[in-house]
């Protein structure tokens, strides 16, 4: 179809890439060819100073007074507001708290509160496991709640006027298939259901516009394409029209006046009510470094480059690996996939190990999937040449071993 | 009653104190007289290297491979096992996860699962607010659950054979009153209820023996007397006899094989099943520094010194502040109080500000309480002299201002 790609051509794309300078903002694992940012994004170098500041200048010098004196109390909303900018939300519709799983539980319970009288939650087979576990647990505990788990192609049909909520992950972790958020949210709304999106594989990777899509709730992790650090805290989004509801799992940090220590819960204004425990200040300091880099780069440019990296990957696999069993599992159309390309091959596990030995870090998902995370801030076009080239060489080497 | 205390005598106690060297292990806020460790413990100096290692040598150099290669997956249990040692639990009965509030929710739901057919949870007025908020939220969502909130003196009477759970905070945050854990747990068991203890103000401060007390569940925060850092992750304890139950709010990190990505939740062995989201590795690295110092010092010596610091504080207040309205709100008997002394005075708010101006950092709890955190690892006997002396001077200064 298209021209034959060469390493020189890909190098020329890197030379023109306006995002190229951001690569130096990260400490890249191994030899610097890191395709695992869809699992754990690399460390922004700025975390060193940021962590030193919060640990030594704040915690160390001022102790507990830092909760107000150093703006610690404001950090969950401040960092949330920056993430909002990346995914089409208003700054006061997102806050940082807990983990994606816990936030999902909170948002599902909040949705059920709003949808009194409706008890069905629709989701899909192949949703990320933790999302399914949380949904099933709520169904087991809250009287009447039912989880309807259907195949992707049956989602629209599964929505009826008994549905309280459509709960989906926007970009599938295993295939990189991207849902049409606006279309599915519209279908949910047509039957009176609300829509909750898990953006763990979306934020900082693909175009997301929560408000243009009329999304009701969202959650997401920050340690993948937002480069927030291992186990970084997650975020949650509640559309402004739903923000007056009572929070689920309410804790003292969500109280209107936490330091009054009232036995009665009075929710804080806006998203703050969805905080539960004490904000994780050290983790927030690292997270903010990753988010700042994404904001500085401009999410539009990041999304555009991510899509192009994906196109190049698919083209190269087709051009260079046609004599292998390696096939592209991810959608061809950029609007239908995430910022990773998933390859299927019976040799997946062995190949991932062999690539790692060459300093090329990619990800294996059992039983037979190789995931190539294409994070626009630090993955170069030439890196894609190298990893596809190495896949071809190692595939042949494996075949020689088998035949010997 | 006893001898008149002098600063010289208190200095002599410091000179004999085997824990004195630990003071240098902390970066102490202000001028180093920090009585706010019951709110946020100070920074262990070792956090600098520990954080550098996990951020740069692990995350930076190895990225996501650190989950196995650098033992990240084991850290929640590893740090939990060290805390277990401080509070009379077996190493495999405690794990680090989430916040105290979220863990409380998990443990309450786990207890309700075990206690099928019983629906009443007994707690007390004056429990820490977040505990009450979580209990009430569960009662509002889970059919049939009822929260019975009674005065402290009515706790034993409130237990009957409809009770599923007694849920209490061991040491009260406002008065420093300590419950008799063994006696109350026994009373709960006598009627077939289980007992859940919030140890936020206990661990690293007072004698706790969960297993000798036959406690069923416990939770606690780590940023007070364990010096784990602002918003450090919390811990949870499940007695071994209850560990086969299904976890509440189950997430992918609690699965027996998280990287199989099964749609069906199969709980991991032991406490790991109570993990929900991805462990917060950076926060865990800081936390472990605080816990290691406590383990190194020996919790027995810490508890003993804490009690003595409290005795000295009470004696000094009585000797030096008898002509003020400042009164000791905390119990006199060491076994009945925590490692803080709470003082009541109408001037509390003004006095706390004036002490702060002198570099003496104490804590105010509205409307009229001054809290003096007496953390044995870095508070000296002579510091108590100085803070009580300053209280007397500033009280008089305030009176002069009023009379002028």
mmCIF file of C-alpha atoms in Angstrom, chain A residues 27-30 34 36 39-44 47-48 51-52 54-57 59-67 72 98-102 105-106 109-110 113 126 128-130 132-134 136-138 141-143 173-174 223 227-232 246-253 255 258-266 276-283 286 356 361 364-366, chain B residues 27-30 34 36 39-44 47-48 51-52 54-57 59-67 72 98-102 105-106 109-110 113 126 128-130 132-134 136-138 141-143 173-174 223 227-232 246-253 255 258-266 276-283 286 356 361 364-366:
data_model
loop_
_atom_site.group_PDB
_atom_site.id
_atom_site.type_symbol
_atom_site.label_atom_id
_atom_site.label_comp_id
_atom_site.label_asym_id
_atom_site.label_seq_id
_atom_site.Cartn_x
_atom_site.Cartn_y
_atom_site.Cartn_z
ATOM 1 C CA UNK A 27 15.391 8.471 33.042
ATOM 2 C CA UNK A 28 14.778 5.657 30.569
ATOM 3 C CA UNK A 29 15.320 2.070 31.732
ATOM 4 C CA UNK A 30 17.918 -0.142 30.145
ATOM 5 C CA UNK A 34 11.338 1.389 26.565
ATOM 6 C CA UNK A 36 6.533 -0.695 28.549
ATOM 7 C CA UNK A 39 2.409 -0.695 32.146
ATOM 8 C CA UNK A 40 4.679 1.662 34.093
ATOM 9 C CA UNK A 41 5.810 4.972 32.606
ATOM 10 C CA UNK A 42 9.471 5.900 33.175
ATOM 11 C CA UNK A 43 10.734 8.318 35.791
ATOM 12 C CA UNK A 44 10.644 12.023 35.009
ATOM 13 C CA UNK A 47 10.989 13.896 40.419
ATOM 14 C CA UNK A 48 14.361 14.107 42.137
ATOM 15 C CA UNK A 51 10.636 14.739 46.022
ATOM 16 C CA UNK A 52 13.515 16.426 47.786
ATOM 17 C CA UNK A 54 8.393 17.807 49.641
ATOM 18 C CA UNK A 55 10.428 15.475 51.844
ATOM 19 C CA UNK A 56 13.090 17.802 53.158
ATOM 20 C CA UNK A 57 11.826 21.377 52.748
ATOM 21 C CA UNK A 59 7.879 17.428 55.717
ATOM 22 C CA UNK A 60 11.340 17.751 57.239
ATOM 23 C CA UNK A 61 11.375 21.481 57.981
ATOM 24 C CA UNK A 62 7.736 22.083 58.833
ATOM 25 C CA UNK A 63 6.174 18.732 59.767
ATOM 26 C CA UNK A 64 2.404 18.677 60.023
ATOM 27 C CA UNK A 65 2.155 22.444 59.489
ATOM 28 C CA UNK A 66 2.805 21.700 55.817
ATOM 29 C CA UNK A 67 -0.802 20.595 55.392
ATOM 30 C CA UNK A 72 -0.497 20.018 50.811
ATOM 31 C CA UNK A 98 -6.863 6.210 46.283
ATOM 32 C CA UNK A 99 -6.414 3.625 43.525
ATOM 33 C CA UNK A 100 -8.337 3.150 40.301
ATOM 34 C CA UNK A 101 -10.117 0.138 41.805
ATOM 35 C CA UNK A 102 -11.243 1.991 44.923
ATOM 36 C CA UNK A 105 -16.116 1.372 43.650
ATOM 37 C CA UNK A 106 -16.824 4.923 44.815
ATOM 38 C CA UNK A 109 -21.907 3.464 44.387
ATOM 39 C CA UNK A 110 -22.396 7.165 43.672
ATOM 40 C CA UNK A 113 -27.338 6.478 44.604
ATOM 41 C CA UNK A 126 -12.581 -8.510 28.537
ATOM 42 C CA UNK A 128 -9.808 -5.084 32.948
ATOM 43 C CA UNK A 129 -10.092 -7.747 35.673
ATOM 44 C CA UNK A 130 -10.022 -5.364 38.633
ATOM 45 C CA UNK A 132 -14.952 -6.781 36.982
ATOM 46 C CA UNK A 133 -13.942 -7.799 40.513
ATOM 47 C CA UNK A 134 -15.126 -4.511 41.981
ATOM 48 C CA UNK A 136 -19.143 -8.145 41.147
ATOM 49 C CA UNK A 137 -18.287 -7.351 44.756
ATOM 50 C CA UNK A 138 -20.735 -4.448 44.825
ATOM 51 C CA UNK A 141 -23.094 -6.685 48.800
ATOM 52 C CA UNK A 142 -25.700 -4.187 47.696
ATOM 53 C CA UNK A 143 -29.176 -5.611 47.585
ATOM 54 C CA UNK A 173 -5.450 -3.283 28.013
ATOM 55 C CA UNK A 174 -4.992 -6.480 26.014
ATOM 56 C CA UNK A 223 1.360 5.436 36.375
ATOM 57 C CA UNK A 227 4.363 8.692 34.183
ATOM 58 C CA UNK A 228 3.279 9.241 37.769
ATOM 59 C CA UNK A 229 5.354 6.517 39.429
ATOM 60 C CA UNK A 230 4.790 2.945 40.641
ATOM 61 C CA UNK A 231 1.444 2.685 42.392
ATOM 62 C CA UNK A 232 0.817 6.417 41.967
ATOM 63 C CA UNK A 246 -23.324 12.137 48.633
ATOM 64 C CA UNK A 247 -19.934 10.486 48.229
ATOM 65 C CA UNK A 248 -19.406 6.764 48.766
ATOM 66 C CA UNK A 249 -16.823 5.544 51.275
ATOM 67 C CA UNK A 250 -16.741 9.019 52.842
ATOM 68 C CA UNK A 251 -13.751 9.859 54.982
ATOM 69 C CA UNK A 252 -12.558 12.755 57.027
ATOM 70 C CA UNK A 253 -10.707 14.398 54.133
ATOM 71 C CA UNK A 255 -15.650 16.612 55.061
ATOM 72 C CA UNK A 258 -12.176 18.094 58.441
ATOM 73 C CA UNK A 259 -10.420 19.757 61.340
ATOM 74 C CA UNK A 260 -13.665 20.396 63.170
ATOM 75 C CA UNK A 261 -13.765 16.619 63.762
ATOM 76 C CA UNK A 262 -17.528 16.469 63.637
ATOM 77 C CA UNK A 263 -19.163 13.074 64.188
ATOM 78 C CA UNK A 264 -21.559 13.902 61.348
ATOM 79 C CA UNK A 265 -20.371 13.865 57.782
ATOM 80 C CA UNK A 266 -21.035 17.087 55.904
ATOM 81 C CA UNK A 276 -11.496 9.523 51.850
ATOM 82 C CA UNK A 277 -8.184 9.184 53.680
ATOM 83 C CA UNK A 278 -5.218 11.517 54.021
ATOM 84 C CA UNK A 279 -3.750 12.514 50.626
ATOM 85 C CA UNK A 280 -0.495 10.692 49.767
ATOM 86 C CA UNK A 281 1.748 13.730 49.556
ATOM 87 C CA UNK A 282 5.020 12.061 48.550
ATOM 88 C CA UNK A 283 3.353 10.102 45.760
ATOM 89 C CA UNK A 286 6.154 12.490 41.912
ATOM 90 C CA UNK A 356 14.880 -7.778 26.798
ATOM 91 C CA UNK A 361 11.839 -3.567 26.893
ATOM 92 C CA UNK A 364 4.096 -9.855 27.608
ATOM 93 C CA UNK A 365 0.475 -10.648 28.340
ATOM 94 C CA UNK A 366 -0.342 -14.339 28.624
ATOM 95 C CA UNK B 27 15.010 15.802 60.554
ATOM 96 C CA UNK B 28 13.072 17.639 63.247
ATOM 97 C CA UNK B 29 10.913 20.609 62.230
ATOM 98 C CA UNK B 30 11.614 24.093 63.523
ATOM 99 C CA UNK B 34 8.308 18.811 67.966
ATOM 100 C CA UNK B 36 3.112 17.048 66.843
ATOM 101 C CA UNK B 39 -0.459 14.135 63.944
ATOM 102 C CA UNK B 40 2.474 13.758 61.528
ATOM 103 C CA UNK B 41 5.713 12.121 62.635
ATOM 104 C CA UNK B 42 8.938 13.815 61.463
ATOM 105 C CA UNK B 43 11.058 12.690 58.540
ATOM 106 C CA UNK B 44 13.566 9.885 59.127
ATOM 107 C CA UNK B 47 14.244 8.406 53.632
ATOM 108 C CA UNK B 48 16.595 10.388 51.392
ATOM 109 C CA UNK B 51 13.687 7.214 48.112
ATOM 110 C CA UNK B 52 16.651 7.750 45.827
ATOM 111 C CA UNK B 54 13.521 3.219 44.698
ATOM 112 C CA UNK B 55 13.135 6.188 42.352
ATOM 113 C CA UNK B 56 16.438 6.122 40.512
ATOM 114 C CA UNK B 57 17.948 2.631 40.908
ATOM 115 C CA UNK B 59 11.970 2.818 38.793
ATOM 116 C CA UNK B 60 14.493 4.777 36.760
ATOM 117 C CA UNK B 61 16.862 1.960 35.799
ATOM 118 C CA UNK B 62 14.461 -0.946 35.486
ATOM 119 C CA UNK B 63 10.964 0.490 34.995
ATOM 120 C CA UNK B 64 8.105 -1.984 35.315
ATOM 121 C CA UNK B 65 10.494 -4.938 35.658
ATOM 122 C CA UNK B 66 11.051 -3.748 39.225
ATOM 123 C CA UNK B 67 7.728 -5.278 40.259
ATOM 124 C CA UNK B 72 8.265 -4.378 44.751
ATOM 125 C CA UNK B 98 -4.841 2.030 50.996
ATOM 126 C CA UNK B 99 -5.822 4.414 53.801
ATOM 127 C CA UNK B 100 -7.055 3.686 57.315
ATOM 128 C CA UNK B 101 -10.578 4.675 56.269
ATOM 129 C CA UNK B 102 -10.657 2.372 53.239
ATOM 130 C CA UNK B 105 -14.458 -0.321 55.282
ATOM 131 C CA UNK B 106 -12.815 -3.509 54.032
ATOM 132 C CA UNK B 109 -17.447 -5.750 55.328
ATOM 133 C CA UNK B 110 -15.253 -8.801 55.874
ATOM 134 C CA UNK B 113 -19.492 -11.600 55.749
ATOM 135 C CA UNK B 126 -16.093 10.272 70.226
ATOM 136 C CA UNK B 128 -12.445 9.283 65.261
ATOM 137 C CA UNK B 129 -14.826 10.940 62.772
ATOM 138 C CA UNK B 130 -13.654 9.042 59.695
ATOM 139 C CA UNK B 132 -17.964 6.934 62.146
ATOM 140 C CA UNK B 133 -18.429 8.160 58.573
ATOM 141 C CA UNK B 134 -17.348 4.829 57.106
ATOM 142 C CA UNK B 136 -22.579 4.953 58.759
ATOM 143 C CA UNK B 137 -21.975 4.719 55.020
ATOM 144 C CA UNK B 138 -21.865 0.933 55.163
ATOM 145 C CA UNK B 141 -25.685 0.837 51.704
ATOM 146 C CA UNK B 142 -25.790 -2.702 53.047
ATOM 147 C CA UNK B 143 -29.278 -3.924 53.778
ATOM 148 C CA UNK B 173 -7.308 11.108 69.344
ATOM 149 C CA UNK B 174 -8.770 13.905 71.438
ATOM 150 C CA UNK B 223 2.178 8.604 59.577
ATOM 151 C CA UNK B 227 6.880 8.275 61.104
ATOM 152 C CA UNK B 228 5.881 6.945 57.690
ATOM 153 C CA UNK B 229 5.362 10.250 55.887
ATOM 154 C CA UNK B 230 2.416 12.498 54.992
ATOM 155 C CA UNK B 231 -0.485 10.380 53.771
ATOM 156 C CA UNK B 232 1.579 7.196 54.092
ATOM 157 C CA UNK B 246 -13.399 -13.437 50.830
ATOM 158 C CA UNK B 247 -11.944 -9.927 50.825
ATOM 159 C CA UNK B 248 -14.083 -6.831 50.423
ATOM 160 C CA UNK B 249 -13.373 -4.350 47.624
ATOM 161 C CA UNK B 250 -11.265 -6.993 45.876
ATOM 162 C CA UNK B 251 -8.835 -5.760 43.240
ATOM 163 C CA UNK B 252 -6.356 -7.270 40.874
ATOM 164 C CA UNK B 253 -3.473 -7.106 43.371
ATOM 165 C CA UNK B 255 -5.772 -12.091 43.067
ATOM 166 C CA UNK B 258 -2.750 -11.091 39.128
ATOM 167 C CA UNK B 259 -0.806 -11.348 35.887
ATOM 168 C CA UNK B 260 -3.051 -14.084 34.552
ATOM 169 C CA UNK B 261 -5.702 -11.364 34.203
ATOM 170 C CA UNK B 262 -8.553 -13.720 34.909
ATOM 171 C CA UNK B 263 -12.078 -12.276 34.813
ATOM 172 C CA UNK B 264 -12.861 -14.316 37.917
ATOM 173 C CA UNK B 265 -11.477 -13.306 41.259
ATOM 174 C CA UNK B 266 -9.556 -16.057 43.023
ATOM 175 C CA UNK B 276 -6.914 -3.843 46.017
ATOM 176 C CA UNK B 277 -4.992 -1.501 43.716
ATOM 177 C CA UNK B 278 -1.323 -1.309 42.818
ATOM 178 C CA UNK B 279 0.927 -0.889 45.881
ATOM 179 C CA UNK B 280 2.254 2.671 46.341
ATOM 180 C CA UNK B 281 5.947 1.894 46.025
ATOM 181 C CA UNK B 282 7.400 5.366 46.627
ATOM 182 C CA UNK B 283 5.295 5.891 49.743
ATOM 183 C CA UNK B 286 9.519 6.168 52.974
ATOM 184 C CA UNK B 356 4.792 27.979 67.714
ATOM 185 C CA UNK B 361 5.345 22.824 67.840
ATOM 186 C CA UNK B 364 -4.601 22.339 68.659
ATOM 187 C CA UNK B 365 -7.889 20.480 68.528
ATOM 188 C CA UNK B 366 -10.965 22.688 68.605
#
